[in-house]
Coordinates of C-alpha atoms and ligand atoms in Angstrom, one line a residue:
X10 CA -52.8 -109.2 24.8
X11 CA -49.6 -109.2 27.0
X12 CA -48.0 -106.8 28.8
X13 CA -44.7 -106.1 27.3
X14 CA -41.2 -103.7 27.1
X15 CA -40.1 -102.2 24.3
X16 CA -36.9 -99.8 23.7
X17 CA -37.6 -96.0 22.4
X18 CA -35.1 -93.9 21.5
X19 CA -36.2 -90.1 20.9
X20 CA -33.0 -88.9 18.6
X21 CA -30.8 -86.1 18.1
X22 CA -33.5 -84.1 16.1
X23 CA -36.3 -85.1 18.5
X24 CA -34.2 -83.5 21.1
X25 CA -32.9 -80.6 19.5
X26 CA -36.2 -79.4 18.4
X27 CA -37.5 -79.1 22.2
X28 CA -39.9 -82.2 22.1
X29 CA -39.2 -84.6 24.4
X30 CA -42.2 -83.8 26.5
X31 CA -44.8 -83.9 23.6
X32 CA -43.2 -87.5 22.4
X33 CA -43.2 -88.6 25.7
X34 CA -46.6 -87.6 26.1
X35 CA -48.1 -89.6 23.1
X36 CA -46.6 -92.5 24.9
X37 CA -48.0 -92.4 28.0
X38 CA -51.6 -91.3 26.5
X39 CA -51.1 -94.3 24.5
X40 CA -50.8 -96.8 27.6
X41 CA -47.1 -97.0 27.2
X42 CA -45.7 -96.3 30.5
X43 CA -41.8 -95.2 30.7
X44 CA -40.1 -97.5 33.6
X45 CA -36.7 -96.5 32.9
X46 CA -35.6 -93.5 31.0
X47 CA -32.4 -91.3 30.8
X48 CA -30.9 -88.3 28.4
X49 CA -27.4 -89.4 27.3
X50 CA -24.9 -88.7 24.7
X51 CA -24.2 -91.8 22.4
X52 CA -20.6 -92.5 21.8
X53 CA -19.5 -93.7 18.1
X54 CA -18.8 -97.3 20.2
X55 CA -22.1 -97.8 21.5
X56 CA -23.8 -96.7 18.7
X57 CA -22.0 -98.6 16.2
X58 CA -23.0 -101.5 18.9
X59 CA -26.5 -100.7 19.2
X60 CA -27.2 -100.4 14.9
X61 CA -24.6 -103.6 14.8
X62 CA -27.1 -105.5 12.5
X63 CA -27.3 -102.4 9.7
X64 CA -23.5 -102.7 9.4
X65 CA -23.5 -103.6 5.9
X66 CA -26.4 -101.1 4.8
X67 CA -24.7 -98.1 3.0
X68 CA -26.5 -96.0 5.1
X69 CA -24.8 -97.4 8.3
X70 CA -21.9 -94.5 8.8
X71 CA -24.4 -91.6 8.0
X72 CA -26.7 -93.3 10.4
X73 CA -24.0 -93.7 13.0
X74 CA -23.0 -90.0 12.8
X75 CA -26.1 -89.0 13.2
X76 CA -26.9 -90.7 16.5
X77 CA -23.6 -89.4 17.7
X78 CA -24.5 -85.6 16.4
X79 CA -26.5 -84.9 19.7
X80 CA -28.0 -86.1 22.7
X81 CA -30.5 -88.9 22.8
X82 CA -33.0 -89.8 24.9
X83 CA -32.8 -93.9 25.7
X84 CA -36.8 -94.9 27.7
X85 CA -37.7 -98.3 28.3
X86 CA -41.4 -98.3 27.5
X87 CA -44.0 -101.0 28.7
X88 CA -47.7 -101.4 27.9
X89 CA -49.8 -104.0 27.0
X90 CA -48.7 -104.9 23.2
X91 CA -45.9 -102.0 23.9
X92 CA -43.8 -103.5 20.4
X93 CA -46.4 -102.7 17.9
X94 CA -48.3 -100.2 19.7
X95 CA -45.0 -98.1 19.8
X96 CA -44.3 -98.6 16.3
X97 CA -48.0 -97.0 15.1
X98 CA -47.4 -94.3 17.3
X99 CA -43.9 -93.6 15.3
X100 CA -45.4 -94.2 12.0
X101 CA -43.4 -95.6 9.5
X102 CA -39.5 -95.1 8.9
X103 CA -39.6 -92.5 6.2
X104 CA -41.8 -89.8 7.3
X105 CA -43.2 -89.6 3.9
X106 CA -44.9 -92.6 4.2
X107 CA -45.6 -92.6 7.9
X108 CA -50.1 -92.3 8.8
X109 CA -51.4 -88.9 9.9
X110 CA -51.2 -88.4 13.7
X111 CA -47.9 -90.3 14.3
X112 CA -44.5 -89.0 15.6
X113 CA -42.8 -89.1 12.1
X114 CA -45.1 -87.7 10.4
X115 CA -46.0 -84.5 12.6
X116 CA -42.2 -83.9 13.3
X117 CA -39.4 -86.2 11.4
X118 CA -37.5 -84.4 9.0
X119 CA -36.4 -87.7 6.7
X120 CA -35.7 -91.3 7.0
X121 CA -32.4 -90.6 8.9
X122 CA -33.7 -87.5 10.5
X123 CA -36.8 -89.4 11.3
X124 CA -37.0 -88.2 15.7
X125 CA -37.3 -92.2 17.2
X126 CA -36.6 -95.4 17.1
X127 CA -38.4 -98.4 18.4
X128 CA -37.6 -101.8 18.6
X129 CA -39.2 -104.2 15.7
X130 CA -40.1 -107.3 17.4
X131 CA -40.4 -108.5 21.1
X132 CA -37.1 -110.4 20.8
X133 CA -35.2 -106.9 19.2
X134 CA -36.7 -105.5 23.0
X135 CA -35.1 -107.6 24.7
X136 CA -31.4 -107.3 22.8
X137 CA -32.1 -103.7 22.8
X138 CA -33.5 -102.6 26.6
X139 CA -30.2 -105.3 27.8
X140 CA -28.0 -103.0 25.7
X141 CA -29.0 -100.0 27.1
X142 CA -30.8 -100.9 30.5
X143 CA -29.3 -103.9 31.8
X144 CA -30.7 -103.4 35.2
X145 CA -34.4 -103.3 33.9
X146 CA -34.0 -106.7 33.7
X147 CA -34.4 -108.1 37.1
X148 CA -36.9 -105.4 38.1
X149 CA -40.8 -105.8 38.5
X150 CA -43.0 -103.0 38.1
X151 CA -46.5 -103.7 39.8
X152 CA -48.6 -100.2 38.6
X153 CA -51.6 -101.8 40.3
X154 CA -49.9 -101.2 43.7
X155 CA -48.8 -97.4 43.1
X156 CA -52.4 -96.2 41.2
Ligands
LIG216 P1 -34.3 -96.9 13.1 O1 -35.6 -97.4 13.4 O2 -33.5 -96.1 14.1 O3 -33.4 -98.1 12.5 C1 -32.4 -97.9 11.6 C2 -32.3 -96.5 11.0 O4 -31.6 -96.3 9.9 C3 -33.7 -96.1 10.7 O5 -34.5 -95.9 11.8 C4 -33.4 -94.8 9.8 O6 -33.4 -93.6 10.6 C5 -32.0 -95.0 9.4 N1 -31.9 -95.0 7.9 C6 -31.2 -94.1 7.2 N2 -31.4 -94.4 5.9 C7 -32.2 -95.4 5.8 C8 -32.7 -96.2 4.6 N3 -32.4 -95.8 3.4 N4 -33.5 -97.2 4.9 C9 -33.8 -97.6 6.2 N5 -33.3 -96.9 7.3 C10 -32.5 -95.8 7.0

């Protein structure tokens, strides 16, 4: 198993309910270390950028408003198999399907409602930590040295 980034997003609902600390903490017992992480407000531009490839789903101005509603919270998570290890701990997209113990199904409210977002492949990390976190880039995180 590599070690590898992936983007996490903790939504406008994950946010307003007051649980950024608990998500953040399922994380980071997980293995998945935050290396860059920041509490912003998403403009309509850089969301519309950011969901670019759901343009045509009818769902794509609903979901647009939605990020836009509140203030996000944009983390740059890494861990050894960080893509799919971040995506078990969400659970699937529509809470009603997602596995006991996982973020959407203890707290999502409904597929658009549904508290975070990961990216879905390694390559998607990449697009999506550059979009947000260009700087992450060129940086090296060594844990060994600082544990
Ligand atoms: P996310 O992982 O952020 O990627 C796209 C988002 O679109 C998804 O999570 C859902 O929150 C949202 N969405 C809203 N409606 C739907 C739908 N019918 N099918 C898939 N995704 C949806």
């Amino acid at each position: 198993m590599a070690t590898e980034r992936t983007l996490s997003i903790i939504k406008p609902d994950g946010v307003e309910k007051g649980i950024i600390g608990k998500i953040v903490s399922r994380f980071e017992s997980n293995g998945l270390k935050p290396i860059a992480l920041r509490l912003t407000h998403l403009s309509k531009r850089e969301a519309e950028g950011f969901y670019a490839v759901h343009k045509a789903r009818p769902f794509f101005n609903d979901l647009v408003t939605f990020m836009t509603g509140g203030p996000v919270v944009l983390m740059v998570l890494e861990g050894e198999n960080a893509v799919l290890k971040n995506r078990e701990i969400m659970g699937a997209t529509d809470p009603k399907k997602a596995a006991e113990g996982t973020i959407r199904k203890d707290f999502a409210t409904d597929i658009e409602k549904n508290t975070v977002h990961g990216s879905d492949s390694a390559e998607n990390a990449r697009v999506e930590i550059s979009y947000f976190f260009p700087e992450v880039q060129v940086h090296a995180y060594d844990w060994k040295k600082l544990t």
